[in-house]
Amino acid sequence: AQSVSQHNHHVILSEAASLELGCNYSYGGTVNLFWYVQYPGQHLQLLLKYFSGDPLVKGIKGFEAEFIKSKFSFNLRKPSVQWSDTAEYFCAVNDGSNYQLIWGAGTKLIIKP
Amino acid sequence: NAGVTQTPKFQVLKTGQSMTLQCAQDMNHNSMYWYRQDPGMGLRLIYYSASEGTTDKGEVPNGYNVSRLNKREFSLRLESAAPSQTSVYFCASSVAGGGGVEQYFGPGTRLTVT
């Protein structure tokens, strides 16, 4: 069965620090990849997605992610975080054959002002 | 435009009680989903509805039933609640089915079964 692994469950950073959240998946074929974010008190919302093409994907609020097929990874990055980036971040993967998204356990990010 | 709405936001049940979680979307989406989220785990799909009148089991359907009442509404029913069903439940919708499509989420229902 497919699985998605997010390496860190909790990350604490200071404002202006750089961020990288890891995501690895187990499926070897064509994949659709997503990062979702849940800000405190808000709904889960899409941050960015990769289907094909340029493996470096840009999303909202200055986030980007890089798909590295050889490493089965889709890591999320931001060069300089802000206090407002405090949220929980979820990686999700679909193999394109059906509707099901496989989700990582999430990473809770806390930014200290 | 409210997006995806869920009721109730919180619920406490005793073992064996039944309840229905309601979900509605006003985005004219065809597909709707029910997930559960447990501590330390990602979201897991309970049921899916590709379009009005169709439903399919997801990864963890046991103990649940669903009804796609119309294009807007998709309800989740627990017939006989068990402590293992304590969780946060999310409803989502998308324009079409398929895993390559963005899903829009409701605020969640926090359910505790004692």
XYZ file of C-alpha atoms in Angstrom:
227
model
C 0.000 0.000 0.000
C 1.094 3.552 -0.640
C 2.358 5.591 2.266
C 3.420 9.178 2.845
C 5.981 10.117 5.452
C 6.500 13.562 6.906
C 9.731 13.561 8.813
C 9.025 16.078 11.533
C 5.832 16.243 13.550
C 6.755 19.532 15.224
C 9.057 22.296 14.016
C 9.807 25.516 15.880
C 11.578 28.355 14.075
C 12.247 32.029 14.618
C 10.942 34.642 12.191
C 13.134 35.086 9.108
C 14.553 31.572 9.392
C 14.454 29.330 6.340
C 12.036 26.426 6.277
C 12.163 22.984 4.728
C 9.553 20.352 5.551
C 10.196 16.869 4.282
C 7.728 14.613 2.490
C 8.508 11.175 1.087
C 6.104 8.765 -0.550
C 6.296 5.101 -1.415
C 4.640 4.849 -4.853
C 6.991 4.329 -7.801
C 4.820 5.391 -10.740
C 3.284 8.651 -11.879
C 2.042 10.728 -8.963
C 0.086 13.875 -8.223
C 1.516 15.687 -5.210
C -0.022 18.246 -2.891
C 0.775 20.359 0.133
C -2.179 21.547 2.187
C -2.068 23.926 5.136
C -4.374 24.461 8.098
C -3.946 27.814 9.837
C -5.259 28.035 13.419
C -9.038 28.177 13.377
C -9.251 27.869 9.609
C -10.100 25.195 7.055
C -7.528 23.015 5.329
C -6.547 24.751 2.116
C -4.320 23.983 -0.841
C -0.823 25.478 -0.667
C 0.555 24.074 -3.917
C 0.388 21.050 -6.191
C 2.484 19.187 -8.745
C 1.064 17.147 -11.621
C 3.759 17.288 -14.291
C 6.318 19.592 -15.898
C 8.694 21.824 -13.956
C 9.560 19.942 -10.748
C 9.896 23.228 -8.847
C 6.398 24.371 -7.992
C 5.463 27.729 -6.533
C 2.450 28.149 -4.297
C 0.744 30.808 -2.266
C 2.417 33.015 0.366
C 5.950 32.482 -0.952
C 6.037 28.708 -0.530
C 7.590 26.380 -3.065
C 8.180 22.655 -3.323
C 10.544 20.518 -5.338
C 9.619 17.128 -6.758
C 12.650 14.827 -6.873
C 11.495 11.630 -8.542
C 14.651 9.668 -7.777
C 14.239 10.368 -4.071
C 10.444 9.965 -3.975
C 10.349 13.343 -2.285
C 8.299 16.531 -2.442
C 9.801 18.861 0.151
C 8.216 22.190 1.029
C 10.405 25.272 1.354
C 10.194 28.931 2.234
C 13.294 31.170 2.372
C 12.101 33.383 5.228
C 9.199 32.458 7.474
C 6.829 34.841 9.200
C 4.832 34.505 12.407
C 1.710 34.117 10.249
C 3.107 30.869 8.818
C 2.308 29.147 12.109
C 0.062 26.276 10.983
C -0.104 22.555 10.377
C 1.186 21.385 6.994
C 0.101 18.196 5.252
C 1.621 16.417 2.292
C -0.713 14.257 0.156
C -0.139 11.965 -2.800
C -2.340 10.440 -5.474
C -1.182 7.833 -7.982
C -3.589 8.997 -10.688
C -5.483 5.710 -10.891
C -8.327 6.662 -8.578
C -9.716 9.376 -6.392
C -7.877 8.539 -3.214
C -5.376 10.896 -1.645
C -2.876 9.352 0.759
C -1.955 11.832 3.480
C 1.066 12.326 5.658
C 0.587 12.737 9.406
C 1.216 16.476 9.250
C 3.869 18.835 10.606
C 2.956 21.463 13.168
C 5.039 24.563 12.522
C 5.392 27.221 15.194
C 7.088 30.504 14.349
C 8.390 32.501 17.287
C 8.037 36.266 16.789
C -20.200 31.997 -0.721
C -19.780 29.805 2.390
C -17.759 27.049 0.696
C -18.054 23.781 2.610
C -20.027 23.834 5.845
C -20.322 21.117 8.480
C -22.603 20.654 11.453
C -22.188 20.158 14.304
C -18.733 21.501 15.216
C -18.516 19.415 18.382
C -20.389 16.352 19.592
C -20.131 13.963 22.523
C -21.852 10.592 22.217
C -22.186 7.585 24.454
C -21.231 4.183 23.089
C -24.106 2.773 21.045
C -25.740 6.099 20.251
C -26.266 7.164 16.658
C -25.803 10.473 14.937
C -25.535 12.083 11.531
C -22.878 14.570 10.512
C -24.086 17.032 7.928
C -22.057 18.560 5.121
C -23.079 21.016 2.424
C -21.193 22.864 -0.320
C -22.317 25.825 -2.396
C -19.631 25.671 -5.095
C -21.597 23.438 -7.494
C -19.001 20.708 -7.065
C -19.720 17.220 -8.313
C -17.609 15.199 -5.899
C -17.691 15.069 -2.114
C -15.660 13.230 0.511
C -15.671 12.302 4.173
C -12.370 11.929 6.047
C -11.360 11.242 9.601
C -8.219 12.548 11.254
C -6.655 10.900 14.275
C -3.663 12.114 16.336
C -0.359 11.317 14.663
C -2.050 10.141 11.493
C -2.954 11.746 8.234
C -6.484 12.115 6.951
C -8.091 8.814 5.982
C -10.916 8.585 3.493
C -14.127 7.074 4.832
C -16.463 7.454 1.844
C -16.500 9.275 -1.437
C -19.274 10.421 -3.779
C -18.238 11.085 -7.366
C -21.601 12.592 -8.229
C -25.157 12.821 -6.998
C -26.543 9.338 -6.509
C -23.215 7.511 -6.251
C -21.094 6.624 -3.239
C -17.961 4.523 -2.836
C -16.071 3.144 0.140
C -12.747 4.622 1.018
C -9.982 3.305 3.226
C -11.927 3.067 6.526
C -15.684 2.660 5.848
C -16.583 0.200 8.630
C -19.104 1.560 11.110
C -20.261 4.379 8.826
C -22.916 5.005 6.211
C -23.327 7.948 3.864
C -26.063 9.586 1.863
C -25.601 11.929 -1.069
C -28.886 13.708 -0.605
C -28.471 15.994 -3.597
C -25.615 17.742 -5.354
C -25.008 20.053 -2.376
C -25.312 17.714 0.586
C -23.404 14.640 1.746
C -24.123 13.229 5.192
C -22.204 10.716 7.301
C -24.058 8.481 9.746
C -22.747 6.551 12.714
C -25.379 3.923 13.490
C -23.869 2.666 16.752
C -20.981 4.821 17.916
C -17.869 3.215 19.371
C -14.931 4.813 21.250
C -12.719 3.955 18.239
C -14.759 6.495 16.253
C -13.541 9.363 18.428
C -11.905 11.584 15.856
C -12.092 14.806 13.903
C -14.232 14.436 10.790
C -13.699 16.540 7.695
C -15.956 16.899 4.702
C -14.475 18.033 1.387
C -15.632 18.674 -2.147
C -14.063 19.012 -5.573
C -15.188 20.077 -9.022
C -14.798 16.538 -10.295
C -13.623 13.213 -9.008
C -10.111 11.944 -9.349
C -7.105 12.332 -7.166
C -5.529 15.059 -9.219
C -8.098 17.670 -8.336
C -7.984 20.249 -5.554
C -10.285 19.467 -2.681
C -12.012 22.150 -0.590
C -12.514 21.378 3.080
C -15.035 22.177 5.761
C -14.071 23.233 9.292
C -14.358 19.777 10.794
C -16.481 18.084 13.466
C -14.773 17.001 16.665
C -16.525 13.844 17.882
C -15.914 12.159 21.223
C -17.462 8.777 21.994
C -17.392 7.781 25.675
